[in-house]
Coordinates of C-alpha atoms (C1' of nucleotides) in Angstrom, one line a residue:
Chain A
M137 CA 98.6 -81.8 93.4
K138 CA 98.0 -84.0 90.4
V139 CA 94.3 -84.7 90.0
K140 CA 93.2 -88.3 89.7
T141 CA 89.6 -89.3 89.4
R142 CA 87.9 -92.6 88.7
F143 CA 84.8 -94.2 87.4
A144 CA 84.1 -97.3 89.3
P145 CA 80.9 -99.1 88.0
S146 CA 79.9 -102.5 89.2
P147 CA 79.2 -104.8 86.3
T148 CA 75.8 -106.0 87.4
G149 CA 74.0 -104.3 84.5
F150 CA 74.7 -102.3 81.4
L151 CA 76.0 -98.8 81.4
H152 CA 73.0 -96.4 81.5
I153 CA 72.4 -92.7 81.4
G154 CA 73.0 -92.2 85.1
G155 CA 76.3 -94.0 84.9
V156 CA 77.4 -92.1 81.9
R157 CA 76.7 -88.8 83.5
T158 CA 78.8 -89.8 86.5
A159 CA 81.6 -91.0 84.3
L160 CA 81.3 -87.8 82.2
F161 CA 81.6 -85.5 85.2
S162 CA 84.5 -87.5 86.7
W163 CA 86.2 -87.5 83.3
L164 CA 85.6 -83.8 82.7
Y165 CA 87.1 -83.0 86.1
A166 CA 90.2 -84.9 85.4
R167 CA 90.6 -83.5 81.9
H168 CA 89.9 -80.0 83.0
H169 CA 92.7 -80.2 85.6
G170 CA 95.1 -82.0 83.3
G171 CA 94.8 -85.0 85.6
Q172 CA 94.2 -88.7 85.1
F173 CA 91.1 -90.7 84.8
V174 CA 91.0 -94.3 86.1
L175 CA 88.5 -97.0 85.2
R176 CA 87.9 -99.6 87.9
I177 CA 85.4 -102.5 87.7
E178 CA 83.9 -103.2 91.1
D179 CA 83.1 -106.8 90.7
T180 CA 83.4 -108.0 94.2
D181 CA 79.8 -109.3 94.1
R182 CA 80.6 -112.4 92.1
E183 CA 77.0 -113.5 92.1
R184 CA 75.7 -110.6 90.1
S185 CA 78.7 -109.5 88.1
T186 CA 78.9 -110.7 84.5
Q187 CA 81.3 -110.4 81.6
A188 CA 78.6 -109.2 79.4
A189 CA 78.1 -106.2 81.7
V190 CA 81.8 -105.5 81.7
D191 CA 81.8 -105.5 77.9
A192 CA 78.8 -103.3 77.8
I193 CA 80.4 -100.7 80.0
L194 CA 83.7 -100.8 78.1
N195 CA 81.9 -100.5 74.7
G196 CA 79.7 -97.7 76.0
L197 CA 82.6 -95.7 77.2
E198 CA 84.4 -96.3 74.0
W199 CA 81.5 -95.1 71.9
L200 CA 81.3 -91.9 73.9
R201 CA 85.1 -91.6 73.8
L202 CA 85.4 -91.2 77.6
D203 CA 88.9 -92.5 77.6
H204 CA 90.8 -93.6 80.7
D205 CA 94.4 -93.3 81.5
E206 CA 94.6 -96.3 83.8
G207 CA 92.8 -99.6 84.1
P208 CA 90.4 -101.1 83.8
Y209 CA 91.3 -102.5 87.2
Y210 CA 89.3 -105.4 88.4
Q211 CA 88.7 -105.8 92.1
T212 CA 88.4 -109.6 91.8
R213 CA 92.1 -109.6 90.9
R214 CA 93.0 -107.8 94.0
F215 CA 91.6 -110.1 96.7
D216 CA 95.0 -110.8 98.2
R217 CA 95.6 -107.1 98.7
Y218 CA 92.3 -106.7 100.5
A219 CA 93.1 -109.6 102.8
E220 CA 96.5 -108.2 103.6
V221 CA 95.1 -104.8 104.5
A222 CA 92.4 -106.4 106.6
D223 CA 95.0 -108.4 108.5
R224 CA 96.9 -105.3 109.2
L225 CA 93.8 -103.5 110.5
L226 CA 93.1 -106.6 112.7
R227 CA 96.6 -106.5 114.1
E228 CA 96.4 -102.8 114.8
G229 CA 93.0 -103.3 116.6
K230 CA 91.2 -101.1 114.1
A231 CA 89.1 -104.1 113.0
Y232 CA 87.8 -107.2 114.7
R233 CA 86.2 -110.5 114.0
C234 CA 82.4 -110.7 114.3
Y235 CA 80.7 -114.1 114.9
C236 CA 77.2 -112.9 114.8
T237 CA 75.1 -114.9 112.3
R238 CA 73.0 -113.4 109.6
E239 CA 69.9 -114.7 111.5
E240 CA 70.9 -112.9 114.7
L241 CA 71.7 -109.8 112.8
E242 CA 68.4 -109.8 111.0
A243 CA 66.5 -110.3 114.2
R244 CA 68.2 -107.4 115.9
R245 CA 67.6 -105.2 112.9
A246 CA 63.9 -105.9 112.9
D247 CA 63.8 -105.2 116.6
Q248 CA 65.5 -101.9 116.3
I249 CA 63.2 -100.8 113.5
A250 CA 60.3 -101.8 115.7
R251 CA 61.6 -99.5 118.4
G252 CA 62.0 -96.6 116.0
Q253 CA 65.8 -96.7 116.0
N254 CA 68.2 -96.4 113.1
P255 CA 68.9 -100.1 112.5
R256 CA 72.6 -100.8 112.9
Y257 CA 75.1 -103.3 114.2
D258 CA 75.4 -102.9 118.0
G259 CA 79.1 -103.7 118.1
R260 CA 78.8 -106.6 120.5
C261 CA 81.7 -108.6 119.1
R262 CA 84.1 -105.7 119.7
T263 CA 84.9 -107.1 123.1
R264 CA 84.5 -110.8 122.4
S265 CA 87.3 -112.8 123.9
G266 CA 87.4 -115.8 121.6
P267 CA 86.0 -117.4 118.4
E268 CA 82.5 -119.0 118.2
P269 CA 82.9 -122.6 117.3
G270 CA 81.3 -123.5 114.0
V271 CA 80.9 -119.9 112.8
E272 CA 83.0 -118.4 110.1
P273 CA 83.5 -114.8 111.2
V274 CA 83.4 -111.6 109.2
V275 CA 85.8 -108.8 109.7
R276 CA 84.3 -105.5 110.9
F277 CA 85.8 -102.1 111.0
R278 CA 85.9 -100.4 114.4
T279 CA 84.1 -97.1 113.8
P280 CA 84.5 -94.3 116.4
D281 CA 81.7 -94.1 119.0
D282 CA 81.3 -90.4 119.3
G283 CA 82.2 -87.1 117.8
V284 CA 81.2 -85.7 114.5
I285 CA 82.7 -86.2 111.0
V286 CA 82.4 -83.6 108.3
V287 CA 82.2 -84.2 104.6
D288 CA 83.2 -81.1 102.8
D289 CA 81.5 -82.1 99.6
L290 CA 82.4 -80.4 96.3
V291 CA 78.8 -80.1 95.4
R292 CA 76.8 -80.4 98.6
G293 CA 79.1 -78.3 100.8
H294 CA 79.5 -78.9 104.5
V295 CA 77.7 -82.1 105.7
E296 CA 77.9 -83.3 109.2
F297 CA 77.4 -86.8 110.6
Q298 CA 77.3 -88.0 114.2
N299 CA 79.7 -90.9 114.6
S300 CA 77.2 -92.4 117.0
E301 CA 74.9 -92.9 114.0
L302 CA 77.4 -95.0 112.2
D303 CA 77.9 -98.7 112.8
D304 CA 80.8 -101.1 112.2
L305 CA 80.9 -102.0 108.6
I306 CA 81.9 -105.4 107.3
L307 CA 85.2 -105.4 105.6
I308 CA 85.6 -109.1 104.8
R309 CA 82.7 -111.5 104.4
S310 CA 82.7 -114.8 106.0
D311 CA 83.8 -116.4 102.7
G312 CA 86.9 -114.3 102.8
T313 CA 85.9 -111.9 100.0
P314 CA 85.9 -108.1 100.5
T315 CA 82.8 -106.0 100.6
F316 CA 82.2 -103.0 98.3
H317 CA 83.1 -100.4 101.0
F318 CA 86.4 -102.0 101.7
G319 CA 87.4 -102.5 98.1
V320 CA 86.6 -98.9 97.4
V321 CA 88.7 -97.4 100.2
V322 CA 91.7 -99.7 99.6
D323 CA 91.6 -99.1 95.9
D324 CA 91.1 -95.3 96.1
G325 CA 94.0 -95.2 98.5
D326 CA 96.3 -97.6 96.5
M327 CA 95.5 -95.9 93.2
G328 CA 96.1 -92.4 94.6
I329 CA 92.6 -91.1 93.8
T330 CA 92.4 -87.4 94.8
H331 CA 88.8 -86.7 93.9
V332 CA 85.9 -89.1 94.2
I333 CA 83.1 -88.0 92.0
R334 CA 80.1 -90.4 92.2
G335 CA 76.4 -90.7 92.6
D336 CA 74.5 -89.0 95.3
D337 CA 73.4 -92.4 96.7
H338 CA 76.9 -92.7 98.2
L339 CA 76.8 -89.6 100.3
N340 CA 75.6 -91.5 103.4
N341 CA 78.4 -94.0 103.0
T342 CA 81.1 -91.3 102.8
P343 CA 81.7 -90.7 106.5
R344 CA 82.3 -94.4 107.1
Q345 CA 84.6 -94.7 104.2
M346 CA 86.5 -91.6 105.4
H347 CA 87.1 -93.3 108.7
M348 CA 88.4 -96.3 107.0
I349 CA 90.7 -94.3 104.8
R350 CA 92.1 -92.5 107.8
A351 CA 92.7 -95.8 109.6
L352 CA 94.5 -97.1 106.6
G353 CA 96.8 -94.1 106.7
Y354 CA 95.8 -92.7 103.3
P355 CA 95.1 -89.1 102.6
V356 CA 91.3 -88.5 102.4
P357 CA 90.3 -87.7 98.9
A358 CA 87.9 -84.8 98.1
Y359 CA 84.3 -85.9 97.4
G360 CA 81.7 -84.7 95.0
H361 CA 78.3 -86.3 95.1
L362 CA 76.3 -85.8 92.0
P363 CA 72.5 -85.6 92.0
M364 CA 70.4 -88.3 90.5
I365 CA 68.9 -88.3 87.1
L366 CA 65.2 -89.2 87.2
G367 CA 62.9 -90.4 84.5
S368 CA 60.7 -87.8 82.6
D369 CA 57.9 -88.5 85.1
G370 CA 60.0 -87.8 88.1
A371 CA 60.3 -91.4 89.1
K372 CA 63.5 -93.3 89.4
L373 CA 65.1 -94.0 86.1
S374 CA 63.8 -97.3 84.8
K375 CA 63.9 -99.2 81.6
R376 CA 61.0 -97.3 80.2
H377 CA 62.8 -94.0 80.3
G378 CA 66.6 -93.9 80.2
A379 CA 67.9 -96.9 82.1
V380 CA 68.7 -98.7 79.0
N381 CA 72.1 -99.6 77.7
V382 CA 73.7 -96.4 76.4
L383 CA 74.5 -98.1 73.2
E384 CA 70.8 -98.2 72.4
Y385 CA 71.1 -94.5 71.9
R386 CA 73.6 -95.2 69.1
D387 CA 71.2 -97.7 67.6
E388 CA 68.5 -95.0 67.8
G389 CA 70.7 -92.8 65.7
F390 CA 72.0 -90.4 68.3
L391 CA 75.5 -88.9 68.1
P392 CA 77.8 -89.5 71.1
D393 CA 78.8 -85.8 71.4
A394 CA 75.1 -84.8 71.4
L395 CA 74.4 -87.2 74.2
L396 CA 77.3 -85.9 76.2
N397 CA 76.2 -82.4 75.5
Y398 CA 72.8 -83.2 76.8
L399 CA 74.1 -84.9 79.9
V400 CA 76.6 -82.1 80.8
R401 CA 73.7 -79.7 81.0
L402 CA 71.9 -81.9 83.6
G403 CA 73.0 -80.3 86.8
W404 CA 75.5 -78.0 85.3
A405 CA 75.3 -74.8 83.2
H406 CA 77.6 -72.1 81.9
G407 CA 75.3 -69.1 81.7
D408 CA 72.9 -69.4 78.8
Q409 CA 75.0 -71.6 76.7
E410 CA 73.4 -74.8 75.4
L411 CA 75.9 -76.2 72.9
F412 CA 79.3 -77.4 74.1
S413 CA 81.9 -79.1 72.1
R414 CA 84.1 -81.6 73.9
E415 CA 86.8 -79.0 74.1
E416 CA 84.5 -76.4 75.6
M417 CA 83.1 -78.8 78.1
I418 CA 86.6 -79.6 79.3
R419 CA 87.6 -76.0 79.4
L420 CA 84.5 -74.7 81.1
F421 CA 83.4 -77.5 83.4
D422 CA 83.7 -76.7 87.1
I423 CA 82.4 -79.1 89.7
S424 CA 81.6 -76.3 92.1
G425 CA 79.0 -75.1 89.6
V426 CA 77.1 -78.4 89.8
N427 CA 73.6 -78.3 91.1
A428 CA 72.6 -80.2 94.2
S429 CA 69.1 -81.1 93.0
A430 CA 68.1 -84.1 90.9
S431 CA 67.0 -83.5 87.3
R432 CA 64.7 -85.3 84.9
F433 CA 65.7 -86.9 81.7
D434 CA 64.0 -85.1 78.7
G435 CA 64.1 -87.1 75.5
E436 CA 62.7 -84.1 73.5
K437 CA 65.6 -81.9 74.3
L438 CA 68.1 -84.7 73.6
K439 CA 66.5 -85.0 70.1
W440 CA 66.8 -81.3 69.6
L441 CA 70.4 -81.3 70.5
N442 CA 71.0 -84.3 68.3
Q443 CA 69.6 -82.5 65.4
Q444 CA 71.8 -79.5 66.1
Y445 CA 74.8 -81.8 65.9
L446 CA 73.4 -83.5 62.8
K447 CA 73.2 -80.1 61.1
A448 CA 76.6 -79.0 62.3
S449 CA 78.6 -82.2 61.4
P450 CA 80.2 -82.6 58.0
P451 CA 77.9 -85.0 56.1
E452 CA 80.9 -87.3 55.3
S453 CA 81.4 -87.9 59.0
L454 CA 77.9 -89.3 59.4
V455 CA 78.0 -91.6 56.4
G456 CA 79.2 -94.7 58.3
E457 CA 76.5 -94.6 61.0
F458 CA 73.9 -93.5 58.5
E459 CA 74.5 -96.5 56.3
R460 CA 74.3 -98.8 59.3
Q461 CA 70.9 -97.3 59.9
L462 CA 69.9 -98.0 56.3
Q463 CA 71.0 -101.6 56.6
R464 CA 69.1 -101.9 59.9
A465 CA 66.0 -100.8 58.0
G466 CA 66.7 -103.5 55.4
L467 CA 67.9 -101.0 52.8
D468 CA 71.0 -101.3 50.6
P469 CA 73.1 -98.1 50.7
G470 CA 74.5 -99.0 47.3
N471 CA 71.1 -98.9 45.7
G472 CA 70.6 -95.2 46.2
P473 CA 72.4 -91.9 45.8
P474 CA 75.7 -91.1 47.5
S475 CA 75.0 -91.1 51.3
A476 CA 76.6 -87.7 51.9
L477 CA 74.1 -86.1 49.5
V478 CA 71.1 -87.7 51.2
I479 CA 72.3 -86.6 54.6
E480 CA 72.8 -83.1 53.4
A481 CA 69.3 -83.0 52.0
Y482 CA 67.6 -84.6 55.0
R483 CA 69.4 -83.6 58.2
E484 CA 67.3 -80.6 58.9
R485 CA 64.2 -82.9 58.6
A486 CA 65.4 -85.5 61.1
A487 CA 66.4 -85.5 64.7
T488 CA 68.2 -88.8 64.6
L489 CA 70.1 -90.8 61.9
R490 CA 67.4 -93.4 62.2
E491 CA 64.7 -90.9 61.4
L492 CA 66.9 -89.7 58.6
A493 CA 67.3 -93.2 57.1
E494 CA 63.6 -93.9 57.4
G495 CA 62.6 -90.6 55.8
A496 CA 64.9 -91.3 52.8
A497 CA 63.9 -95.0 52.4
Y498 CA 62.1 -94.3 49.0
L499 CA 65.5 -93.4 47.6
Y500 CA 66.7 -97.0 48.0
G501 CA 63.8 -98.8 46.5
E502 CA 60.0 -98.6 46.3
P503 CA 58.4 -96.5 49.0
L504 CA 58.0 -98.5 52.2
H505 CA 54.5 -97.3 52.5
V506 CA 52.2 -95.2 50.4
D507 CA 50.0 -92.6 51.9
E508 CA 46.7 -93.5 50.2
A509 CA 44.9 -90.4 51.4
A510 CA 47.6 -88.2 49.8
V511 CA 47.3 -90.2 46.6
R512 CA 43.6 -89.5 46.4
K513 CA 44.1 -85.9 47.2
H514 CA 46.9 -85.0 44.9
L515 CA 46.9 -87.5 42.0
T516 CA 43.7 -86.2 40.6
L517 CA 42.3 -86.3 37.1
A518 CA 42.9 -82.6 36.8
I519 CA 46.6 -82.9 37.4
G520 CA 47.0 -85.7 34.9
A521 CA 47.7 -83.5 31.9
P522 CA 50.3 -81.3 33.6
L523 CA 51.9 -84.3 35.1
A524 CA 52.1 -86.0 31.7
L525 CA 53.7 -82.9 30.2
L526 CA 56.2 -82.6 33.0
T527 CA 57.1 -86.3 32.7
A528 CA 57.8 -85.7 29.0
R529 CA 59.9 -82.6 29.6
L530 CA 61.9 -84.3 32.4
G531 CA 62.6 -87.1 30.0
E532 CA 64.2 -84.6 27.6
L533 CA 66.4 -82.9 30.1
A534 CA 70.1 -82.8 29.0
T535 CA 71.4 -83.1 32.5
W536 CA 69.6 -84.4 35.6
T537 CA 70.3 -81.6 38.0
R538 CA 68.1 -79.8 40.5
G539 CA 68.5 -76.6 38.4
E540 CA 67.3 -78.2 35.2
I541 CA 64.5 -80.0 37.0
H542 CA 63.3 -76.8 38.7
G543 CA 63.3 -75.0 35.3
A544 CA 61.2 -77.7 33.7
M545 CA 58.7 -77.6 36.6
T546 CA 58.4 -73.9 36.5
A547 CA 57.8 -73.9 32.8
V548 CA 55.2 -76.7 32.9
A549 CA 53.4 -75.1 35.8
A550 CA 53.2 -71.8 33.9
E551 CA 52.0 -73.6 30.7
A552 CA 49.4 -75.5 32.6
G553 CA 48.3 -72.5 34.4
V554 CA 48.8 -73.9 37.9
G555 CA 51.0 -72.8 40.8
F556 CA 54.3 -74.5 41.4
G557 CA 52.9 -76.0 44.5
K558 CA 49.9 -77.5 42.7
L559 CA 52.4 -79.3 40.5
G560 CA 55.1 -80.0 43.1
Q561 CA 53.0 -81.9 45.7
P562 CA 51.5 -84.4 43.2
V563 CA 55.0 -85.1 42.0
R564 CA 56.2 -85.6 45.5
V565 CA 53.4 -88.0 46.2
A566 CA 54.1 -89.8 43.0
V567 CA 57.8 -90.4 43.6
T568 CA 58.0 -90.7 47.4
G569 CA 54.6 -92.1 48.3
G570 CA 54.1 -89.4 50.8
T571 CA 53.8 -85.6 51.3
V572 CA 57.1 -85.0 53.0
S573 CA 60.5 -84.7 51.4
P574 CA 63.2 -82.1 50.6
P575 CA 62.4 -79.5 48.0
I576 CA 60.9 -81.4 45.0
D577 CA 63.8 -80.6 42.6
V578 CA 66.3 -81.9 45.1
T579 CA 64.1 -84.9 45.7
L580 CA 64.0 -85.7 42.0
E581 CA 67.7 -85.2 41.6
L582 CA 68.5 -87.5 44.4
L583 CA 66.1 -90.1 43.1
G584 CA 67.7 -90.2 39.7
R585 CA 66.1 -89.9 36.3
E586 CA 65.2 -93.5 35.7
R587 CA 63.4 -94.0 39.0
A588 CA 61.7 -90.6 38.8
L589 CA 60.3 -91.1 35.4
Q590 CA 59.2 -94.6 36.2
R591 CA 57.3 -93.6 39.3
L592 CA 55.8 -90.6 37.5
G593 CA 54.6 -92.8 34.7
R594 CA 53.0 -95.1 37.1
A595 CA 51.4 -92.3 39.0
L596 CA 49.9 -91.0 35.7
S597 CA 47.8 -94.1 35.4
L598 CA 46.4 -93.4 38.9
T599 CA 45.2 -90.0 37.9
G600 CA 42.9 -91.7 35.5
S601 CA 44.3 -89.5 32.7
S602 CA 45.0 -91.1 29.4
A603 CA 47.2 -88.2 28.4
V604 CA 50.4 -90.2 28.6
A605 CA 53.0 -88.3 26.6
Chain B
rG261 C1' 61.0 -95.4 111.9
rC262 C1' 66.0 -93.1 112.1
rU263 C1' 70.0 -90.3 109.5
rC264 C1' 71.4 -87.4 105.4
rC265 C1' 70.2 -84.6 100.9
rC266 C1' 67.0 -81.7 97.6
rU267 C1' 63.0 -77.6 96.3
rU268 C1' 63.0 -71.0 90.2
rC269 C1' 58.2 -71.7 84.1
rG270 C1' 55.6 -78.7 82.2
rU271 C1' 61.2 -79.9 81.7
rC272 C1' 66.7 -78.4 81.8
rU273 C1' 68.6 -74.1 83.9
rA274 C1' 70.6 -68.5 84.8
rG275 C1' 70.4 -65.7 89.2
rC276 C1' 74.8 -65.6 94.0
rG277 C1' 70.0 -58.8 98.8
rG278 C1' 67.4 -54.1 94.9
rU279 C1' 66.2 -57.7 87.8
rU280 C1' 60.0 -55.8 83.6
rA281 C1' 63.1 -63.0 87.3
rG282 C1' 67.0 -64.2 81.7
rG283 C1' 67.9 -68.4 78.2
rA284 C1' 66.9 -73.4 76.2
rC285 C1' 63.4 -77.7 75.1
rG286 C1' 58.4 -78.4 74.5
rC287 C1' 53.6 -75.8 73.4
rG288 C1' 50.7 -71.5 70.7
rG289 C1' 50.8 -67.4 66.9
rC290 C1' 53.1 -64.8 62.8
rC291 C1' 56.9 -64.5 58.8
rC292 C1' 59.4 -67.4 55.2
rU293 C1' 57.7 -71.4 51.8
rC294 C1' 56.3 -76.4 46.4
rU295 C1' 55.4 -80.3 51.3
rC296 C1' 57.8 -81.2 55.8
rA297 C1' 61.4 -79.3 58.3
rA298 C1' 65.1 -75.7 59.3
rG299 C1' 65.4 -70.5 60.3
rG300 C1' 63.5 -65.5 62.1
rC301 C1' 60.1 -62.8 65.2
rU302 C1' 56.5 -63.4 69.0
rG303 C1' 53.0 -65.3 73.1
rA304 C1' 51.6 -68.2 77.4
rA305 C1' 54.4 -70.3 81.4
rA306 C1' 58.2 -70.3 87.5
rC307 C1' 60.7 -68.4 92.7
rG308 C1' 56.4 -74.8 97.5
rC309 C1' 54.4 -72.7 102.5
rG310 C1' 55.2 -70.1 107.2
rG311 C1' 58.3 -67.4 110.3
rG312 C1' 62.5 -64.5 111.0
rU313 C1' 67.3 -61.2 109.6
rU314 C1' 67.3 -56.6 106.6
rC315 C1' 65.4 -50.2 104.4
rG316 C1' 64.6 -54.4 101.0
rA317 C1' 64.3 -61.1 100.1
rU318 C1' 63.9 -65.8 94.6
rU319 C1' 68.7 -64.9 97.0
rC320 C1' 70.7 -65.5 104.1
rC321 C1' 68.7 -68.3 108.8
rC322 C1' 64.8 -71.5 111.2
rG323 C1' 60.6 -74.4 110.9
rC324 C1' 56.8 -77.0 107.9
rA325 C1' 55.2 -79.5 103.6
rG326 C1' 56.6 -82.3 99.5
rG327 C1' 60.3 -85.3 97.0
rG328 C1' 64.8 -88.4 97.1
rA329 C1' 68.8 -91.4 99.1
rG330 C1' 71.0 -94.4 102.9
rC331 C1' 70.2 -97.7 107.0
rG332 C1' 72.6 -105.8 103.8
rC333 C1' 78.0 -110.8 104.7
rC334 C1' 74.3 -105.6 97.3
rA335 C1' 77.0 -102.0 95.0

RNA sequence: GCUCCCUUCGUCUAGCGGUUAGGACGCGGCCCUCUCAAGGCUGAAACGCGGGUUCGAUUCCCGCAGGGAGCGCCA
């Protein structure tokens, strides 16, 4: 059997971490089995669906390169089809018109809850003889009264439901539009979906959907319900943890493959392996190995992974996104050393491209901020003379390379009778404004002779030394 | 309230009847070192509770507790 999976988000919000993980597992399942991956936009709720959300979903998937083979389909363009199927069900007696009003329904629900019952529609319109004047009916599905239905879930295993617990779901609203449940089963059937991999929150809906699919005469797909992703505090994912547009991770300087790698390890593992390339994920992913329990989102581990990817990527491949980060910080990439060299020097000092750009800001203009305490500590009177000597020597260098620079510093340190570090750190503070940077020779090389000498000269005056060479 | 699901270090997880319960993030220490990192070594840190089954349970079964989801003319 040819595998066909789908990702079916409703465009009522942006694509967030939880949605991405669902899409990823569904995509991986299809790719692993050489099958197809369908994208379907479930926009039957016309009140809450927006084009902006559709765009956010499409852009997010594109950034992550979770490519689909079919779609995107839009349910709003298939209303005729749903109406046609509903009519057929009505004719076959598998569905019926219900004239109960919302008010009546609500009152009965409240009553049932008060009596400690599972609130559900009582099926009273099943046997109704004729229409109720003045009421636009809904179409309800006739669910079996008794017996059990079993969901053999790919991740949960055998789950049983009593049919008596299930009520008659609405297929078509009184305004003629289909509900989510109906759209899902008609679409999954029409599109030939073989494996439905979706969030855990749908497990309880599954038995009813299975009944509908059977009534429609479609083969019942296999189901796999993925556990939820919670925030780092164990609470439901919200805006303050990870329920933000996935594209914000791009803006924060994360790499798409790193994010996917992080997500694939939430609920799934392959022994002790932590790093998975796309190809490895596809080759090794197995839905039967997916955990049934919810997991928490850990931003620290995501950062660690991102740095692993930063260190492993060819610097040239990061240039584009790095330069966007510089621009975002108000810096001009053209006003500094070649980006690939900066990335090379900084990537083991930054977890994200944004951090990388911020750390290297002094290479593109005056330091954004100067660590005054470091200035007082390192740019002392005592270091003035060695610093002046070094400045002079650097000015005489034939070529501005880290090797030459290092040689000059070693020589000056020796002549001045100070350790390399005693000289290096003041230089670092002088040229970067802070105490953190790549090895000082590399730092100076990247900065360039002109800027380096200029900043050293200025620092000299701060030491209070008059020994300007 | 009812139905369903879940439960191994703080976190992500390995484990699929017998292990000194392994790895990773984070945290501590040491090494390396011109700073910060990166890297290496290393330390602390877990089987929710109670019953069974079994020669033997983290592992299988049943309760309990705790957490979660669903119960809409939302998806």
